[in-house]
């Protein structure tokens, strides 16, 4: 979406109503957005142009939770002698964590754009579809949102299985081999984490970290999937409308007095179609 469009849209943002379940595309499920607070954050910004303090608390809590792990990996470079291969391995270990923080940061700092794009999930986003084609439009929306719901469900299911398996069967050795003690996440800590009680503390912390990041990232991914699904659905409906466009679609919606000026009526109807098309392109 271009900067000019964002600027123009942001002026109207505080006039936009928050989305409700009844506004959404036919069949679209947004339970994950509601549970993890994204729904509240987006609707809060749409209605008041203010960022949600709940989302801010969540992001700050995430930084606090992950800080011990990240700081420990940074300290490792100064306290532990390692080869170039081990150094690269250490950096790669922290990449998923930085990726998670980056996604949250992008959502927070670009929530205005996200709130504007949120309209793609509205079923009445297109204004050019005549009433007698609404039922077919609902069928198209339902077909595409069904696939979107399936992808989101599979993402959460796969993530949950991965997190549970990772915690139930930790596979990373501690710094004292031969003890049979394993860690959930690869990494180093400035404590003898092979020994009791440090091992139990580290294992609990890493398990909590795995659950926190493993499950809380899915809503951001699924939100993007649903935005793309909404865009695809609207293009499909618009394509159906154009492919089946008839004179009745254009002139049947106007009174006899307006039918005399056929060109004006046609231009007005085509303008609606092009306006919707431009909205989707932006």
XYZ file of N, CA and C in Angstrom:
846
model
N 0.852 -1.185 0.000
C 0.000 0.000 0.000
C 0.888 1.234 0.000
N 0.621 2.190 -0.878
C 1.479 3.346 -1.031
C 1.349 4.293 0.145
N 2.390 5.171 0.299
C 2.380 6.119 1.400
C 1.239 7.102 1.309
N 0.909 7.531 0.072
C -0.180 8.493 -0.111
C -1.510 7.898 0.307
N -1.707 6.626 -0.044
C -2.960 5.964 0.320
C -3.060 5.814 1.828
N -1.931 5.446 2.464
C -1.920 5.310 3.916
C -2.229 6.641 4.579
N -1.628 7.713 4.054
C -1.851 9.034 4.642
C -3.306 9.451 4.528
N -3.889 9.228 3.350
C -5.289 9.600 3.154
C -6.216 8.742 3.996
N -5.874 7.452 4.092
C -6.732 6.547 4.850
C -6.652 6.822 6.341
N -5.464 7.235 6.816
C -5.296 7.454 8.247
C -6.141 8.621 8.740
N -6.449 9.571 7.856
C -7.291 10.691 8.254
C -8.704 10.228 8.571
N -9.120 9.140 7.918
C -10.467 8.626 8.122
C -10.496 7.499 9.147
N -9.306 7.118 9.629
C -9.221 5.921 10.451
C -10.065 6.022 11.707
N -10.040 7.200 12.349
C -10.782 7.329 13.591
C -12.290 7.354 13.363
N -12.718 7.441 12.110
C -14.143 7.406 11.800
C -14.608 5.988 11.474
N -13.666 5.092 11.295
C -14.023 3.726 10.958
C -14.523 2.998 12.190
N -15.514 2.171 11.975
C -16.058 1.404 13.085
C -15.238 0.132 13.284
N -15.111 -0.306 14.518
C -14.435 -1.588 14.757
C -15.184 -2.714 14.059
N -14.458 -3.705 13.615
C -15.087 -4.843 12.959
C -15.737 -5.754 13.991
N -16.893 -6.260 13.650
C -17.557 -7.262 14.478
C -17.602 -8.576 13.707
N -18.002 -9.621 14.381
C -18.043 -10.934 13.747
C -18.969 -10.942 12.535
N -20.043 -10.166 12.602
C -21.015 -10.143 11.504
C -20.489 -9.409 10.271
N -19.423 -8.618 10.423
C -18.864 -7.875 9.292
C -17.919 -8.721 8.448
N -17.481 -9.846 8.985
C -16.410 -10.608 8.355
C -16.880 -11.382 7.128
N -15.903 -11.782 6.329
C -16.178 -12.627 5.176
C -16.922 -13.888 5.607
N -17.779 -14.352 4.752
C -18.596 -15.529 5.048
C -17.719 -16.719 5.444
N -17.926 -17.206 6.671
C -17.228 -18.408 7.126
C -15.860 -18.178 7.738
N -15.376 -16.943 7.778
C -14.025 -16.686 8.290
C -13.997 -16.798 9.814
N -12.999 -17.502 10.328
C -12.839 -17.670 11.775
C -11.645 -16.854 12.258
N -11.873 -16.104 13.318
C -10.813 -15.228 13.839
C -10.598 -15.455 15.336
N -10.843 -16.669 15.797
C -10.695 -16.967 17.224
C -9.268 -16.696 17.682
N -8.290 -17.047 16.846
C -6.886 -16.851 17.217
C -6.559 -15.370 17.386
N -7.148 -14.514 16.555
C -6.922 -13.076 16.696
C -7.540 -12.553 17.988
N -8.688 -13.080 18.347
C -9.372 -12.635 19.557
C -8.656 -13.119 20.812
N -8.212 -14.369 20.803
C -7.567 -14.944 21.984
C -6.227 -14.267 22.271
N -5.457 -13.986 21.226
C -4.118 -13.436 21.415
C -4.077 -11.904 21.371
N -5.238 -11.253 21.323
C -5.295 -9.807 21.493
C -5.140 -8.969 20.242
N -4.895 -9.579 19.091
C -4.715 -8.792 17.873
C -6.026 -8.145 17.434
N -7.113 -8.859 17.629
C -8.442 -8.333 17.279
C -8.720 -7.061 18.077
N -8.470 -7.107 19.371
C -8.691 -5.941 20.235
C -7.762 -4.795 19.851
N -6.500 -5.107 19.563
C -5.532 -4.068 19.219
C -5.912 -3.355 17.924
N -6.323 -4.108 16.924
C -6.689 -3.519 15.638
C -7.967 -2.695 15.748
N -8.957 -3.219 16.442
C -10.214 -2.482 16.591
C -10.045 -1.244 17.460
N -9.176 -1.321 18.458
C -8.903 -0.148 19.296
C -8.289 0.967 18.468
N -7.346 0.607 17.614
C -6.708 1.632 16.784
C -7.672 2.180 15.739
N -8.521 1.333 15.201
C -9.490 1.784 14.200
C -10.500 2.760 14.794
N -10.875 2.542 16.038
C -11.919 3.366 16.643
C -11.386 4.626 17.312
N -10.135 4.587 17.781
C -9.613 5.729 18.542
C -8.267 6.241 18.064
N -7.652 5.558 17.096
C -6.307 5.899 16.613
C -5.261 5.798 17.724
N -5.564 5.005 18.751
C -4.622 4.793 19.850
C -4.217 3.325 19.887
N -2.958 3.104 20.209
C -2.460 1.739 20.288
C -2.913 1.086 21.591
N -3.152 -0.200 21.520
C -3.660 -0.945 22.668
C -2.573 -1.117 23.725
N -2.883 -0.727 24.958
C -1.916 -0.901 26.041
C -1.735 -2.378 26.375
N -2.768 -3.186 26.103
C -2.664 -4.628 26.357
C -1.611 -5.255 25.445
N -1.603 -4.823 24.189
C -0.596 -5.339 23.259
C 0.795 -4.881 23.676
N 0.898 -3.639 24.146
C 2.190 -3.126 24.610
C 2.695 -3.932 25.803
N 1.807 -4.230 26.742
C 2.187 -5.037 27.909
C 2.662 -6.416 27.464
N 1.975 -6.974 26.484
C 2.355 -8.300 25.990
C 3.742 -8.271 25.345
N 4.013 -7.247 24.543
C 5.318 -7.151 23.877
C 6.428 -6.937 24.901
N 6.183 -6.063 25.884
C 7.184 -5.827 26.929
C 7.418 -7.106 27.734
N 6.348 -7.818 28.034
C 6.481 -9.085 28.764
C 7.317 -10.085 27.969
N 7.123 -10.093 26.661
C 7.902 -10.986 25.805
C 9.387 -10.647 25.868
N 9.699 -9.361 25.827
C 11.100 -8.936 25.902
C 11.714 -9.313 27.250
N 10.934 -9.170 28.313
C 11.429 -9.532 29.650
C 11.672 -11.036 29.736
N 10.753 -11.808 29.177
C 10.872 -13.270 29.237
C 12.094 -13.759 28.464
N 12.345 -13.173 27.312
C 13.414 -13.670 26.450
C 14.774 -13.056 26.779
N 14.798 -11.995 27.565
C 16.053 -11.291 27.854
C 17.138 -12.195 28.443
N 16.851 -13.035 29.455
C 17.916 -13.891 30.002
C 18.569 -14.788 28.955
N 17.763 -15.309 28.047
C 18.321 -16.195 27.014
C 19.218 -15.422 26.058
N 18.744 -14.280 25.578
C 19.527 -13.504 24.617
C 20.807 -12.965 25.248
N 20.700 -12.455 26.464
C 21.887 -11.919 27.146
C 22.915 -13.020 27.370
N 22.454 -14.202 27.723
C 23.371 -15.326 27.951
C 24.120 -15.700 26.683
N 23.429 -15.674 25.543
C 24.095 -16.030 24.287
C 25.116 -14.966 23.884
N 24.825 -13.714 24.212
C 25.789 -12.642 23.924
C 27.020 -12.782 24.821
N 26.797 -13.084 26.099
C 27.914 -13.267 27.030
C 28.772 -14.465 26.654
N 28.150 -15.445 26.042
C 28.873 -16.653 25.657
C 30.038 -16.332 24.729
N 29.852 -15.351 23.860
C 30.906 -14.982 22.910
C 32.144 -14.435 23.615
N 31.976 -13.922 24.845
C 33.097 -13.325 25.578
C 33.698 -14.270 26.618
N 32.933 -15.258 27.058
C 33.384 -16.113 28.147
C 33.784 -17.517 27.704
N 33.388 -17.905 26.515
C 33.658 -19.268 26.062
C 34.483 -19.225 24.779
N 35.576 -19.986 24.767
C 36.378 -20.087 23.556
C 35.662 -21.006 22.571
N 35.564 -20.557 21.339
C 34.831 -21.348 20.350
C 35.402 -21.123 18.966
N 35.148 -22.083 18.104
C 35.572 -21.983 16.716
C 34.583 -21.124 15.941
N 34.953 -20.816 14.700
C 34.058 -20.032 13.851
C 32.751 -20.784 13.618
N 32.848 -22.093 13.473
C 31.653 -22.901 13.265
C 30.709 -22.813 14.461
N 31.273 -22.873 15.663
C 30.456 -22.777 16.866
C 29.849 -21.384 17.013
N 30.614 -20.358 16.615
C 30.101 -18.989 16.696
C 28.897 -18.807 15.769
N 29.010 -19.356 14.558
C 27.889 -19.276 13.612
C 26.685 -20.045 14.150
N 26.965 -21.202 14.730
C 25.897 -22.015 15.315
C 25.190 -21.261 16.436
N 25.976 -20.543 17.233
C 25.412 -19.759 18.330
C 24.509 -18.649 17.802
N 24.957 -17.990 16.737
C 24.156 -16.913 16.142
C 22.853 -17.463 15.571
N 22.951 -18.598 14.894
C 21.755 -19.196 14.298
C 20.748 -19.625 15.365
N 21.247 -20.005 16.537
C 20.344 -20.404 17.620
C 19.414 -19.274 18.035
N 19.919 -18.057 17.970
C 19.132 -16.909 18.437
C 18.237 -16.320 17.349
N 18.405 -16.748 16.102
C 17.643 -16.157 15.005
C 16.127 -16.318 15.151
N 15.617 -17.502 15.539
C 14.159 -17.616 15.712
C 13.603 -16.636 16.740
N 14.382 -16.393 17.799
C 13.938 -15.447 18.820
C 13.885 -14.034 18.267
N 14.932 -13.640 17.544
C 14.939 -12.310 16.932
C 13.828 -12.185 15.889
N 13.553 -13.269 15.191
C 12.473 -13.256 14.209
C 11.132 -12.988 14.886
N 10.915 -13.638 16.020
C 9.662 -13.446 16.750
C 9.520 -12.008 17.230
N 10.594 -11.466 17.787
C 10.556 -10.087 18.278
C 10.331 -9.117 17.124
N 10.949 -9.403 15.983
C 10.792 -8.541 14.807
C 9.344 -8.515 14.333
N 8.694 -9.664 14.318
C 7.298 -9.725 13.876
C 6.395 -8.909 14.792
N 6.630 -9.026 16.086
C 5.835 -8.239 17.029
C 6.104 -6.748 16.854
N 7.371 -6.410 16.631
C 7.726 -5.006 16.435
C 7.117 -4.426 15.175
N 7.143 -5.197 14.103
C 6.543 -4.736 12.843
C 5.050 -4.501 13.027
N 4.384 -5.408 13.714
C 2.947 -5.241 13.946
C 2.675 -3.998 14.785
N 3.496 -3.765 15.812
C 3.287 -2.622 16.703
C 3.535 -1.299 15.986
N 4.656 -1.193 15.283
C 5.022 0.077 14.657
C 4.263 0.338 13.357
N 3.662 -0.701 12.789
C 2.886 -0.533 11.556
C 1.424 -0.906 11.772
N 0.945 -0.684 12.971
C -0.440 -1.058 13.269
C -1.430 -0.192 12.489
N -1.011 1.006 12.094
C -1.903 1.846 11.287
C -2.186 1.187 9.944
N -1.123 0.724 9.277
C -1.310 0.035 8.003
C -2.105 -1.256 8.186
N -1.810 -1.980 9.281
C -2.534 -3.222 9.548
C -4.021 -2.957 9.771
N -4.328 -1.861 10.455
C -5.726 -1.526 10.728
C -6.471 -1.172 9.449
N -5.765 -0.532 8.523
C -6.382 -0.202 7.236
C -6.601 -1.468 6.415
N -5.586 -2.335 6.399
C -5.710 -3.590 5.652
C -6.747 -4.521 6.277
N -7.075 -4.279 7.534
C -8.072 -5.085 8.241
C -9.405 -5.083 7.499
N -9.652 -4.027 6.724
C -10.896 -3.922 5.959
C -11.027 -5.015 4.906
N -9.914 -5.631 4.531
C -9.979 -6.711 3.543
C -10.790 -7.898 4.047
N -10.985 -7.967 5.350
C -11.757 -9.068 5.922
C -13.248 -8.761 5.973
N -13.638 -7.577 5.514
C -15.053 -7.212 5.497
C -15.740 -7.829 4.283
N -16.939 -8.325 4.495
C -17.682 -8.906 3.379
C -18.245 -7.825 2.463
N -18.489 -6.630 2.994
C -19.037 -5.541 2.181
C -17.947 -4.611 1.658
N -16.728 -5.131 1.532
C -15.613 -4.314 1.039
C -15.877 -3.828 -0.382
N -16.445 -4.702 -1.219
C -16.775 -4.326 -2.593
C -18.157 -3.672 -2.620
N -18.259 -2.565 -3.331
C -19.528 -1.832 -3.398
C -20.232 -1.993 -4.742
N -19.590 -2.648 -5.692
C -20.149 -2.721 -7.045
C -20.976 -3.980 -7.290
N -20.995 -4.899 -6.335
C -21.706 -6.165 -6.549
C -23.206 -5.949 -6.367
N -24.015 -6.243 -7.383
C -25.472 -6.043 -7.274
C -26.098 -7.048 -6.316
N -27.268 -6.730 -5.775
C -27.915 -7.600 -4.774
C -28.146 -9.029 -5.246
N -28.520 -9.206 -6.534
C -28.837 -10.557 -6.988
C -27.597 -11.436 -7.160
N -26.403 -10.851 -7.004
C -25.171 -11.641 -7.078
C -24.548 -11.867 -5.697
N -25.222 -11.382 -4.671
C -24.690 -11.510 -3.320
C -24.568 -12.973 -2.891
N -25.554 -13.780 -3.269
C -25.522 -15.185 -2.852
C -24.328 -15.912 -3.458
N -24.042 -15.623 -4.728
C -22.879 -16.239 -5.373
C -21.587 -15.716 -4.749
N -21.583 -14.441 -4.394
C -20.404 -13.866 -3.736
C -20.145 -14.557 -2.399
N -21.210 -14.842 -1.662
C -21.061 -15.543 -0.385
C -20.457 -16.932 -0.588
N -20.867 -17.593 -1.653
C -20.317 -18.920 -1.939
C -18.815 -18.841 -2.223
N -18.422 -17.819 -2.970
C -16.999 -17.640 -3.277
C -16.226 -17.334 -1.999
N -16.769 -16.432 -1.191
C -16.113 -16.098 0.077
C -15.985 -17.334 0.965
N -17.065 -18.103 1.042
C -17.070 -19.280 1.912
C -16.032 -20.309 1.448
N -15.902 -20.472 0.149
C -14.945 -21.436 -0.391
C -13.507 -21.052 -0.050
N -13.196 -19.763 -0.170
C -11.821 -19.315 0.079
C -11.521 -19.246 1.573
N -12.476 -18.778 2.370
C -12.230 -18.707 3.815
C -12.129 -20.104 4.437
N -12.776 -21.073 3.817
C -12.663 -22.448 4.313
C -11.222 -22.927 4.224
N -10.573 -22.623 3.104
C -9.165 -22.994 2.955
C -8.290 -22.200 3.916
N -8.613 -20.922 4.082
C -7.856 -20.092 5.017
C -7.966 -20.632 6.438
N -9.175 -21.000 6.845
C -9.375 -21.573 8.180
C -8.585 -22.866 8.351
N -8.537 -23.664 7.293
C -7.819 -24.932 7.359
C -6.320 -24.693 7.534
N -5.765 -23.739 6.775
C -4.340 -23.440 6.889
C -3.994 -22.945 8.297
N -4.845 -22.089 8.844
C -4.594 -21.563 10.189
C -4.678 -22.672 11.233
N -5.659 -23.555 11.080
C -5.784 -24.676 12.011
C -4.555 -25.578 11.939
N -4.112 -25.887 10.721
C -2.937 -26.744 10.564
C -1.689 -26.092 11.144
N -1.586 -24.773 11.006
C -0.431 -24.062 11.562
C -0.402 -24.188 13.082
N -1.550 -23.961 13.725
C -1.609 -24.085 15.183
C -1.410 -25.533 15.621
N -1.984 -26.458 14.880
C -1.848 -27.873 15.230
C -0.388 -28.317 15.132
N 0.269 -27.960 14.024
C 1.670 -28.346 13.835
C 2.562 -27.693 14.888
N 2.291 -26.423 15.194
C 3.085 -25.733 16.207
C 2.910 -26.368 17.580
N 1.678 -26.717 17.910
C 1.408 -27.332 19.210
C 2.111 -28.679 19.336
N 2.025 -29.502 18.293
C 2.692 -30.805 18.306
C 4.203 -30.632 18.439
N 4.748 -29.655 17.712
C 6.192 -29.406 17.770
C 6.628 -28.978 19.161
N 5.878 -28.055 19.756
C 6.225 -27.556 21.090
C 6.156 -28.677 22.124
N 5.077 -29.450 22.089
C 4.915 -30.546 23.054
C 6.030 -31.581 22.891
N 6.350 -31.928 21.643
C 7.405 -32.915 21.382
C 8.762 -32.395 21.833
N 9.015 -31.119 21.546
C 10.301 -30.509 21.900
C 10.513 -30.520 23.410
N 9.429 -30.258 24.150
C 9.538 -30.213 25.610
C 9.585 -31.622 26.201
N 8.783 -32.520 25.653
C 8.724 -33.885 26.188
C 10.003 -34.670 25.908
N 10.656 -34.356 24.785
C 11.877 -35.080 24.421
C 12.997 -34.094 24.086
N 13.524 -33.402 25.095
C 14.613 -32.447 24.841
C 15.820 -33.155 24.240
N 16.476 -32.485 23.292
C 17.539 -33.167 22.563
C 18.887 -32.489 22.552
N 19.072 -31.439 23.357
C 20.350 -30.734 23.360
C 21.128 -31.061 24.631
N 22.391 -31.448 24.451
C 23.231 -31.809 25.592
C 23.523 -30.596 26.464
N 23.674 -30.847 27.749
C 24.132 -29.805 28.657
C 25.646 -29.701 28.537
N 26.238 -28.807 29.321
C 27.688 -28.633 29.213
C 28.470 -29.720 29.934
N 27.776 -30.694 30.508
C 28.443 -31.817 31.168
C 27.906 -33.104 30.558
N 28.674 -33.666 29.636
C 28.223 -34.856 28.926
C 28.310 -36.085 29.826
N 27.485 -37.069 29.501
C 27.488 -38.306 30.267
C 26.475 -38.335 31.384
N 25.839 -37.198 31.651
C 24.844 -37.144 32.724
C 23.469 -37.567 32.228
N 23.282 -37.557 30.916
C 21.979 -37.900 30.355
C 20.978 -36.769 30.423
N 21.414 -35.627 30.909
C 20.514 -34.482 31.015
C 20.504 -33.692 29.710
N 19.318 -33.385 29.248
C 19.147 -32.686 27.977
C 18.430 -31.357 28.194
N 18.694 -30.437 27.266
C 18.031 -29.137 27.290
C 17.014 -29.051 26.157
N 16.049 -28.155 26.326
C 15.002 -27.974 25.320
C 15.509 -27.129 24.154
N 16.296 -26.106 24.463
C 16.795 -25.174 23.450
C 18.320 -25.167 23.503
N 18.944 -25.108 22.339
C 20.401 -25.012 22.298
C 20.833 -23.642 22.795
N 21.863 -23.613 23.599
C 22.345 -22.337 24.110
C 23.205 -22.513 25.349
N 23.811 -21.422 25.773
C 24.732 -21.422 26.916
C 24.218 -20.463 27.978
N 24.505 -20.788 29.241
C 24.129 -19.918 30.359
C 25.327 -19.780 31.296
N 25.472 -18.638 31.918
C 26.634 -18.405 32.798
C 26.480 -19.046 34.176
N 25.915 -20.239 34.211
C 25.766 -20.998 35.458
C 26.034 -22.466 35.134
N 26.382 -23.273 36.119
C 26.581 -24.712 35.864
C 25.240 -25.421 35.662
N 24.677 -25.265 34.481
C 23.308 -25.720 34.254
C 23.184 -27.225 34.062
N 24.276 -27.964 34.254
C 24.174 -29.427 34.269
C 23.878 -29.943 35.670
N 24.012 -29.064 36.651
C 23.869 -29.474 38.039
C 22.543 -28.995 38.622
N 22.097 -29.704 39.634
C 20.899 -29.312 40.379
C 21.264 -28.161 41.318
N 20.440 -27.122 41.478
C 19.085 -26.960 40.914
C 19.069 -26.162 39.610
N 20.278 -25.798 39.110
C 20.321 -24.956 37.910
C 19.690 -25.657 36.708
N 19.914 -26.961 36.622
C 19.365 -27.691 35.479
C 17.842 -27.613 35.458
N 17.214 -27.819 36.605
C 15.755 -27.772 36.678
C 15.224 -26.375 36.349
N 15.947 -25.356 36.816
C 15.523 -23.977 36.536
C 15.626 -23.682 35.044
N 16.754 -24.072 34.437
C 16.956 -23.833 33.002
C 15.944 -24.617 32.178
N 15.692 -25.862 32.557
C 14.736 -26.685 31.819
C 13.332 -26.086 31.879
N 12.937 -25.612 33.054
C 11.617 -24.983 33.207
C 11.532 -23.695 32.402
N 12.600 -22.901 32.470
C 12.625 -21.632 31.744
C 12.546 -21.860 30.237
N 13.329 -22.803 29.727
C 13.326 -23.063 28.291
C 11.999 -23.656 27.827
N 11.381 -24.463 28.659
C 10.062 -25.014 28.309
C 9.031 -23.898 28.214
N 9.080 -22.989 29.186
C 8.161 -21.847 29.167
C 8.417 -20.973 27.943
N 9.695 -20.770 27.629
C 10.065 -19.963 26.464
C 9.559 -20.610 25.179
N 9.649 -21.916 25.120
C 9.198 -22.653 23.940
C 7.691 -22.506 23.749
N 6.948 -22.614 24.840
C 5.491 -22.468 24.755
C 5.126 -21.040 24.365
N 5.784 -20.073 24.994
C 5.471 -18.658 24.765
C 5.651 -18.282 23.302
N 6.827 -18.619 22.757
C 7.108 -18.230 21.378
C 6.500 -19.194 20.371
N 6.425 -20.459 20.741
C 5.907 -21.439 19.797
C 4.456 -21.219 19.434
N 3.666 -20.742 20.399
C 2.237 -20.575 20.159
C 1.831 -19.131 19.873
N 2.602 -18.171 20.359
C 2.184 -16.777 20.214
C 2.541 -16.180 18.857
N 3.359 -16.871 18.069
C 3.718 -16.337 16.752
C 2.695 -16.693 15.682
N 1.969 -17.774 15.897
C 0.996 -18.228 14.900
C -0.050 -17.169 14.542
N -0.583 -16.418 15.514
C -1.595 -15.416 15.151
C -1.098 -14.391 14.136
N 0.169 -13.993 14.239
C 0.711 -13.015 13.291
C 0.796 -13.617 11.891
N 1.237 -14.870 11.825
C 1.321 -15.545 10.531
C -0.074 -15.746 9.936
N -0.996 -16.190 10.779
C -2.355 -16.465 10.293
C -3.073 -15.184 9.883
N -2.780 -14.090 10.560
C -3.393 -12.815 10.189
C -2.985 -12.422 8.770
N -1.710 -12.606 8.446
C -1.247 -12.300 7.091
C -1.880 -13.242 6.072
N -2.014 -14.511 6.445
C -2.666 -15.476 5.555
C -4.108 -15.056 5.285
N -4.794 -14.606 6.323
C -6.194 -14.216 6.159
C -6.335 -12.933 5.345
N -5.385 -12.019 5.493
C -5.416 -10.814 4.661
C -5.262 -11.178 3.186
N -4.324 -12.074 2.898
C -4.129 -12.499 1.513
C -5.344 -13.278 1.004
N -5.959 -14.063 1.879
C -7.167 -14.793 1.489
C -8.309 -13.825 1.189
N -8.416 -12.777 2.014
C -9.440 -11.769 1.766
C -9.227 -11.061 0.443
N -7.968 -10.732 0.159
C -7.650 -10.084 -1.114
C -8.003 -10.996 -2.280
N -7.634 -12.259 -2.167
C -7.946 -13.240 -3.213
C -9.457 -13.395 -3.383
N -10.180 -13.425 -2.266
C -11.630 -13.603 -2.322
C -12.305 -12.427 -3.023
N -11.877 -11.212 -2.699
C -12.488 -10.033 -3.318
C -12.177 -9.970 -4.814
N -10.967 -10.333 -5.193
C -10.634 -10.373 -6.616
C -11.487 -11.422 -7.335
N -11.718 -12.549 -6.679
C -12.531 -13.608 -7.289
C -13.972 -13.153 -7.479
N -14.513 -12.460 -6.478
C -15.884 -11.949 -6.584
C -15.972 -10.882 -7.668
N -14.985 -9.999 -7.703
C -14.975 -8.952 -8.724
C -14.855 -9.561 -10.120
N -14.036 -10.586 -10.243
C -13.885 -11.269 -11.529
C -15.201 -11.921 -11.958
N -15.898 -12.532 -10.995
C -17.197 -13.144 -11.306
C -18.205 -12.085 -11.748
N -18.202 -10.951 -11.078
C -19.138 -9.876 -11.429
C -18.880 -9.371 -12.846
N -17.617 -9.183 -13.192
C -17.283 -8.694 -14.535
C -17.576 -9.747 -15.600
N -17.307 -11.008 -15.276
C -17.524 -12.079 -16.257
C -18.997 -12.297 -16.552
N -19.857 -11.948 -15.616
C -21.302 -12.168 -15.797
C -22.065 -10.853 -15.911
N -21.358 -9.777 -16.200
C -21.985 -8.453 -16.264
C -22.959 -8.374 -17.446
N -24.162 -7.904 -17.183
C -25.192 -7.753 -18.216
C -25.770 -6.345 -18.159
N -26.580 -6.021 -19.145
C -27.236 -4.713 -19.156
C -28.145 -4.547 -17.944
N -28.771 -5.643 -17.539
C -29.681 -5.572 -16.405
C -28.937 -5.215 -15.122
N -27.679 -5.697 -15.012
C -26.879 -5.356 -13.840
C -26.651 -3.854 -13.745
N -26.562 -3.220 -14.904
C -26.257 -1.788 -14.934
C -27.528 -0.950 -14.901
N -28.439 -1.214 -15.831
C -29.615 -0.358 -15.961
C -30.758 -0.775 -15.048
N -30.763 -2.026 -14.613
C -31.863 -2.500 -13.787
C -31.888 -1.885 -12.408
N -30.797 -1.250 -12.001
C -30.721 -0.664 -10.665
C -31.101 0.809 -10.667
N -31.516 1.316 -11.835
C -31.893 2.724 -11.942
C -33.328 2.847 -12.452
N -33.934 3.952 -12.146
C -35.299 4.187 -12.584
C -35.372 4.498 -14.067
N -36.599 4.508 -14.629
C -36.777 4.779 -16.066
C -36.221 6.131 -16.483
N -36.292 7.117 -15.581
C -35.815 8.447 -15.965
C -34.311 8.467 -16.191
N -33.587 7.565 -15.509
C -32.139 7.532 -15.674
C -31.700 6.669 -16.847
N -32.597 5.842 -17.347
C -32.230 4.960 -18.447
C -32.042 5.733 -19.750
N -32.584 6.936 -19.815
C -32.440 7.725 -21.044
C -30.973 8.068 -21.289
N -30.290 8.395 -20.220
C -28.878 8.755 -20.360
C -28.042 7.506 -20.114
N -28.022 6.632 -21.099
C -27.355 5.348 -20.944
C -25.872 5.467 -20.668
N -25.205 6.389 -21.337
C -23.760 6.534 -21.153
C -23.413 6.966 -19.731
N -24.202 7.887 -19.190
C -23.933 8.363 -17.830
C -24.109 7.237 -16.818
N -25.172 6.455 -17.010
C -25.426 5.331 -16.109
C -24.309 4.300 -16.215
N -23.909 4.001 -17.453
C -22.841 3.034 -17.674
C -21.532 3.510 -17.054
N -21.235 4.781 -17.243
C -19.999 5.334 -16.681
C -19.998 5.279 -15.155
N -21.154 5.554 -14.573
C -21.240 5.526 -13.115
C -21.009 4.119 -12.571
N -21.602 3.138 -13.260
C -21.447 1.762 -12.808
C -20.018 1.261 -13.012
N -19.435 1.601 -14.147
C -18.052 1.200 -14.400
C -17.093 1.882 -13.432
N -17.431 3.099 -13.042
C -16.589 3.809 -12.072
C -16.570 3.071 -10.735
N -17.722 2.533 -10.328
C -17.769 1.760 -9.088
C -16.869 0.529 -9.176
N -16.913 -0.115 -10.341
C -16.093 -1.312 -10.532
C -14.614 -0.957 -10.482
N -14.229 0.109 -11.173
C -12.823 0.515 -11.183
C -12.373 1.009 -9.808
N -13.270 1.654 -9.080
C -12.926 2.101 -7.725
C -12.626 0.904 -6.823
N -13.465 -0.126 -6.923
C -13.215 -1.339 -6.136
C -11.914 -2.010 -6.564
N -11.676 -2.022 -7.853
C -10.442 -2.628 -8.371
C -9.217 -1.872 -7.854
N -9.298 -0.555 -7.851
C -8.178 0.253 -7.357
C -7.964 0.063 -5.859
N -9.056 -0.110 -5.114
C -8.920 -0.362 -3.677
C -8.143 -1.646 -3.425
N -8.410 -2.655 -4.238
C -7.716 -3.930 -4.069
C -6.248 -3.825 -4.471
N -5.959 -3.033 -5.498
C -4.571 -2.879 -5.936
C -3.739 -2.121 -4.919
N -4.359 -1.206 -4.201
C -3.615 -0.402 -3.235
C -3.324 -1.168 -1.967
